[in-house]
């Protein structure tokens, strides 16, 4: 019979039959470009299906069929051969079952431990009253005063900040909002987002991200941060802040700025569930409208801000916010750089200088930062669904910088 009929009578697809043919498990007769399957083929297929049902791999089955067909065993020899083979397989399966059972039991014990854990007591992160002293109106530069609000445990939960020029800033659920937030996007739940991010992002890209975060964390905690003010531009989902949150001194102030209010709420909720209390000032604003007084910031953290800003602006972001940083302040930054640009590049020509490593270094040098340490990642030619700012044929890398004026 032909391949279609042979597959149909055995309830197997033609692709499966062809695969068995390709690896030599079934050897039909070929006549005039057509394959014909006889009783020998059916007998071989019956053995294949029987052995597969006993847990043997196709390679093991092929070996059995070769020995059987080439050696032409007597019935006694064949029985002895199969008995020895199946005894080995039986013992191996028993060992696998034991190992899988042990693994299952360990997993069950861990699940039981996790289910019995008492959830950490969450804490609310509002705007600490002590932080109000560094806030200034971006229009007139005057101090912002709390005009009305709800205060819990020395933290502003809801309220309004005002200044002599009439400017007004809203505090909503412990987040300071400047102007109109970006159009809200649907913020994913914690576990699904990060699970999808790791699944949909290239492993080499993830590895470089991890090494960069680890490097930056070591550099940050090498500095005396007691009582210091830190400002992060573009906190996003909080990859950096979540890594360093536990290391922050309780009396330092960490300002997390993002234009997406939903992302700030998402990150704030994550940190609150840790149960750890740190002074975090969440500000939803444009990077050029951060209501912080001149020369108030001891360390500027630029993990993604300048690069994201550079996709749509010609100016180097750090120059635009330089008035916020103390004259002896630190810079801890990480910047996306392109090794080359494709003709199909997603980066518009007028913005490409923002992704040139030499230009980035020159811009940092013009701001009088003296390097303490620098790091360049490996080249990456794949990103993923969430890191899709470069196309096939382009290679990117990250340039990390730690410096002080």
mmCIF file of C-alpha atoms in Angstrom, residues 165-370:
data_model
loop_
_atom_site.group_PDB
_atom_site.id
_atom_site.type_symbol
_atom_site.label_atom_id
_atom_site.label_comp_id
_atom_site.label_asym_id
_atom_site.label_seq_id
_atom_site.Cartn_x
_atom_site.Cartn_y
_atom_site.Cartn_z
ATOM 1 C CA UNK A 165 3.368 81.895 41.889
ATOM 2 C CA UNK A 166 0.174 79.898 42.086
ATOM 3 C CA UNK A 167 1.640 76.615 40.977
ATOM 4 C CA UNK A 168 -0.013 73.554 42.423
ATOM 5 C CA UNK A 169 1.188 69.973 42.679
ATOM 6 C CA UNK A 170 -1.053 67.054 43.582
ATOM 7 C CA UNK A 171 -0.183 64.177 45.923
ATOM 8 C CA UNK A 172 -2.225 61.089 45.104
ATOM 9 C CA UNK A 173 -1.753 57.886 47.155
ATOM 10 C CA UNK A 174 1.714 58.997 48.194
ATOM 11 C CA UNK A 175 2.866 59.946 44.659
ATOM 12 C CA UNK A 176 3.701 63.538 43.704
ATOM 13 C CA UNK A 177 2.158 64.345 40.317
ATOM 14 C CA UNK A 178 3.434 67.218 38.190
ATOM 15 C CA UNK A 179 1.215 68.246 35.290
ATOM 16 C CA UNK A 180 -0.755 65.675 33.352
ATOM 17 C CA UNK A 181 0.607 62.104 33.499
ATOM 18 C CA UNK A 182 1.237 60.148 30.324
ATOM 19 C CA UNK A 183 -1.753 58.318 28.920
ATOM 20 C CA UNK A 184 -2.284 55.382 31.282
ATOM 21 C CA UNK A 185 -1.291 51.998 29.937
ATOM 22 C CA UNK A 186 -2.623 48.752 31.354
ATOM 23 C CA UNK A 187 -0.020 47.796 33.936
ATOM 24 C CA UNK A 188 0.495 44.017 34.081
ATOM 25 C CA UNK A 189 0.518 42.097 37.303
ATOM 26 C CA UNK A 190 3.942 41.438 38.783
ATOM 27 C CA UNK A 191 4.396 37.727 38.127
ATOM 28 C CA UNK A 192 2.974 37.558 34.586
ATOM 29 C CA UNK A 193 5.029 40.547 33.417
ATOM 30 C CA UNK A 194 8.384 39.385 34.704
ATOM 31 C CA UNK A 195 7.743 35.797 33.639
ATOM 32 C CA UNK A 196 6.885 37.010 30.136
ATOM 33 C CA UNK A 197 9.833 39.428 30.094
ATOM 34 C CA UNK A 198 12.297 36.652 30.880
ATOM 35 C CA UNK A 199 10.658 34.294 28.373
ATOM 36 C CA UNK A 200 10.535 36.846 25.542
ATOM 37 C CA UNK A 201 13.977 38.428 26.014
ATOM 38 C CA UNK A 202 17.161 36.984 24.534
ATOM 39 C CA UNK A 203 19.294 35.151 27.172
ATOM 40 C CA UNK A 204 22.456 37.076 26.245
ATOM 41 C CA UNK A 205 20.568 40.351 26.642
ATOM 42 C CA UNK A 206 19.307 39.226 30.054
ATOM 43 C CA UNK A 207 22.799 38.173 31.109
ATOM 44 C CA UNK A 208 24.219 41.577 30.191
ATOM 45 C CA UNK A 209 21.339 43.258 32.048
ATOM 46 C CA UNK A 210 22.125 41.206 35.161
ATOM 47 C CA UNK A 211 25.859 41.942 35.026
ATOM 48 C CA UNK A 212 25.159 45.648 34.526
ATOM 49 C CA UNK A 213 22.760 45.805 37.489
ATOM 50 C CA UNK A 214 25.167 43.867 39.699
ATOM 51 C CA UNK A 215 28.041 46.187 38.734
ATOM 52 C CA UNK A 216 25.942 49.299 39.384
ATOM 53 C CA UNK A 217 24.747 48.013 42.763
ATOM 54 C CA UNK A 218 28.333 47.385 43.909
ATOM 55 C CA UNK A 219 29.342 50.876 42.854
ATOM 56 C CA UNK A 220 26.383 52.525 44.548
ATOM 57 C CA UNK A 221 26.844 50.860 47.928
ATOM 58 C CA UNK A 222 30.579 51.652 47.855
ATOM 59 C CA UNK A 223 29.614 55.294 48.496
ATOM 60 C CA UNK A 224 28.585 56.644 51.896
ATOM 61 C CA UNK A 225 24.848 57.147 51.425
ATOM 62 C CA UNK A 226 23.792 58.060 54.954
ATOM 63 C CA UNK A 227 21.543 61.112 54.753
ATOM 64 C CA UNK A 228 22.111 61.474 50.994
ATOM 65 C CA UNK A 229 19.598 62.295 48.262
ATOM 66 C CA UNK A 230 19.543 59.987 45.238
ATOM 67 C CA UNK A 231 17.612 60.708 42.057
ATOM 68 C CA UNK A 232 16.770 58.045 39.472
ATOM 69 C CA UNK A 233 15.615 59.159 36.046
ATOM 70 C CA UNK A 234 13.089 56.766 34.537
ATOM 71 C CA UNK A 235 12.513 54.170 37.234
ATOM 72 C CA UNK A 236 10.067 52.173 35.063
ATOM 73 C CA UNK A 237 9.380 48.689 36.421
ATOM 74 C CA UNK A 238 12.091 49.244 39.015
ATOM 75 C CA UNK A 239 14.788 46.789 37.922
ATOM 76 C CA UNK A 240 17.448 48.932 39.588
ATOM 77 C CA UNK A 241 15.535 50.194 42.629
ATOM 78 C CA UNK A 242 14.294 46.731 43.517
ATOM 79 C CA UNK A 243 17.897 45.465 43.448
ATOM 80 C CA UNK A 244 19.195 48.155 45.813
ATOM 81 C CA UNK A 245 16.121 48.844 47.955
ATOM 82 C CA UNK A 246 17.256 46.793 50.930
ATOM 83 C CA UNK A 247 20.711 48.401 50.843
ATOM 84 C CA UNK A 248 19.412 51.971 51.113
ATOM 85 C CA UNK A 249 19.997 53.652 54.492
ATOM 86 C CA UNK A 250 16.775 54.518 56.287
ATOM 87 C CA UNK A 251 17.713 58.191 56.408
ATOM 88 C CA UNK A 252 18.572 58.569 52.723
ATOM 89 C CA UNK A 253 16.031 59.869 50.209
ATOM 90 C CA UNK A 254 15.569 58.012 46.916
ATOM 91 C CA UNK A 255 13.633 59.967 44.295
ATOM 92 C CA UNK A 256 12.061 57.697 41.676
ATOM 93 C CA UNK A 257 10.874 59.661 38.648
ATOM 94 C CA UNK A 258 8.827 58.378 35.735
ATOM 95 C CA UNK A 259 6.292 59.891 33.358
ATOM 96 C CA UNK A 260 4.028 56.836 33.580
ATOM 97 C CA UNK A 261 1.828 57.045 36.671
ATOM 98 C CA UNK A 262 0.708 53.424 36.358
ATOM 99 C CA UNK A 263 4.322 52.217 36.417
ATOM 100 C CA UNK A 264 5.025 54.242 39.566
ATOM 101 C CA UNK A 265 1.970 52.770 41.271
ATOM 102 C CA UNK A 266 3.073 49.315 40.187
ATOM 103 C CA UNK A 267 6.618 49.783 41.543
ATOM 104 C CA UNK A 268 5.370 51.430 44.734
ATOM 105 C CA UNK A 269 3.068 48.477 45.407
ATOM 106 C CA UNK A 270 5.947 46.015 44.993
ATOM 107 C CA UNK A 271 8.160 47.871 47.448
ATOM 108 C CA UNK A 272 5.357 48.256 49.971
ATOM 109 C CA UNK A 273 4.838 44.486 49.997
ATOM 110 C CA UNK A 274 8.437 43.947 51.108
ATOM 111 C CA UNK A 275 7.546 45.353 54.529
ATOM 112 C CA UNK A 276 10.780 47.380 54.533
ATOM 113 C CA UNK A 277 10.530 51.086 55.276
ATOM 114 C CA UNK A 278 12.685 53.419 53.166
ATOM 115 C CA UNK A 279 12.246 57.079 52.261
ATOM 116 C CA UNK A 280 11.201 56.858 48.624
ATOM 117 C CA UNK A 281 9.799 59.921 46.903
ATOM 118 C CA UNK A 282 7.768 58.869 43.857
ATOM 119 C CA UNK A 283 7.372 61.696 41.340
ATOM 120 C CA UNK A 284 5.312 61.442 38.181
ATOM 121 C CA UNK A 285 6.626 64.167 35.903
ATOM 122 C CA UNK A 286 8.503 65.005 32.766
ATOM 123 C CA UNK A 287 12.248 64.799 33.341
ATOM 124 C CA UNK A 288 12.558 68.557 32.766
ATOM 125 C CA UNK A 289 9.890 69.387 35.359
ATOM 126 C CA UNK A 290 11.181 67.548 38.439
ATOM 127 C CA UNK A 291 10.236 69.835 41.376
ATOM 128 C CA UNK A 292 13.502 69.506 43.286
ATOM 129 C CA UNK A 293 15.625 72.436 44.417
ATOM 130 C CA UNK A 294 18.914 73.308 42.690
ATOM 131 C CA UNK A 295 21.956 71.333 43.816
ATOM 132 C CA UNK A 296 19.880 69.055 46.083
ATOM 133 C CA UNK A 297 20.911 65.675 44.681
ATOM 134 C CA UNK A 298 24.014 63.828 45.900
ATOM 135 C CA UNK A 299 23.843 60.980 43.377
ATOM 136 C CA UNK A 300 22.183 60.911 39.985
ATOM 137 C CA UNK A 301 21.163 57.409 38.880
ATOM 138 C CA UNK A 302 20.714 57.301 35.123
ATOM 139 C CA UNK A 303 20.128 53.628 34.486
ATOM 140 C CA UNK A 304 17.726 54.041 31.571
ATOM 141 C CA UNK A 305 16.562 57.653 31.586
ATOM 142 C CA UNK A 306 18.961 59.247 29.114
ATOM 143 C CA UNK A 307 18.734 56.386 26.631
ATOM 144 C CA UNK A 308 14.928 56.401 26.666
ATOM 145 C CA UNK A 309 14.918 60.197 26.414
ATOM 146 C CA UNK A 310 17.371 60.006 23.509
ATOM 147 C CA UNK A 311 14.918 58.083 21.322
ATOM 148 C CA UNK A 312 12.884 61.289 20.887
ATOM 149 C CA UNK A 313 15.141 64.224 21.812
ATOM 150 C CA UNK A 314 18.373 65.620 20.410
ATOM 151 C CA UNK A 315 19.575 66.979 23.752
ATOM 152 C CA UNK A 316 21.598 64.970 26.250
ATOM 153 C CA UNK A 317 19.254 64.578 29.223
ATOM 154 C CA UNK A 318 21.902 64.968 31.929
ATOM 155 C CA UNK A 319 22.746 68.454 30.679
ATOM 156 C CA UNK A 320 19.067 69.418 30.990
ATOM 157 C CA UNK A 321 18.809 68.341 34.652
ATOM 158 C CA UNK A 322 22.334 69.276 35.720
ATOM 159 C CA UNK A 323 21.146 72.130 37.922
ATOM 160 C CA UNK A 324 19.622 69.581 40.323
ATOM 161 C CA UNK A 325 22.955 67.895 41.091
ATOM 162 C CA UNK A 326 25.407 69.064 43.735
ATOM 163 C CA UNK A 327 28.763 70.385 42.548
ATOM 164 C CA UNK A 328 30.467 67.400 44.183
ATOM 165 C CA UNK A 329 27.756 64.936 43.202
ATOM 166 C CA UNK A 330 28.067 61.408 41.840
ATOM 167 C CA UNK A 331 26.815 59.982 38.569
ATOM 168 C CA UNK A 332 25.925 56.318 38.210
ATOM 169 C CA UNK A 333 24.698 55.641 34.700
ATOM 170 C CA UNK A 334 24.132 52.994 32.044
ATOM 171 C CA UNK A 335 23.711 53.899 28.388
ATOM 172 C CA UNK A 336 22.630 52.029 25.273
ATOM 173 C CA UNK A 337 25.194 52.338 22.481
ATOM 174 C CA UNK A 338 25.054 51.051 18.903
ATOM 175 C CA UNK A 339 28.048 49.436 17.244
ATOM 176 C CA UNK A 340 26.399 50.105 13.880
ATOM 177 C CA UNK A 341 23.163 51.372 12.390
ATOM 178 C CA UNK A 342 21.206 49.517 9.733
ATOM 179 C CA UNK A 343 19.485 51.243 6.817
ATOM 180 C CA UNK A 344 16.285 49.930 8.431
ATOM 181 C CA UNK A 345 17.245 51.273 11.866
ATOM 182 C CA UNK A 346 14.447 52.346 14.189
ATOM 183 C CA UNK A 347 16.628 55.201 15.464
ATOM 184 C CA UNK A 348 15.999 58.376 13.504
ATOM 185 C CA UNK A 349 19.231 59.918 12.079
ATOM 186 C CA UNK A 350 18.861 63.120 14.141
ATOM 187 C CA UNK A 351 18.912 61.092 17.377
ATOM 188 C CA UNK A 352 21.707 58.624 16.629
ATOM 189 C CA UNK A 353 24.390 60.685 18.356
ATOM 190 C CA UNK A 354 22.635 59.823 21.639
ATOM 191 C CA UNK A 355 23.624 56.185 21.062
ATOM 192 C CA UNK A 356 27.253 56.748 20.096
ATOM 193 C CA UNK A 357 29.563 55.669 22.936
ATOM 194 C CA UNK A 358 32.185 58.317 22.118
ATOM 195 C CA UNK A 359 29.577 61.091 22.155
ATOM 196 C CA UNK A 360 28.081 59.792 25.407
ATOM 197 C CA UNK A 361 31.496 59.879 27.089
ATOM 198 C CA UNK A 362 32.139 63.397 25.753
ATOM 199 C CA UNK A 363 28.797 64.622 27.107
ATOM 200 C CA UNK A 364 29.528 63.170 30.544
ATOM 201 C CA UNK A 365 33.013 64.700 30.536
ATOM 202 C CA UNK A 366 31.574 68.138 29.728
ATOM 203 C CA UNK A 367 29.541 67.910 32.938
ATOM 204 C CA UNK A 368 32.836 67.598 34.881
ATOM 205 C CA UNK A 369 32.359 64.037 36.098
ATOM 206 C CA UNK A 370 35.687 62.314 36.733
#
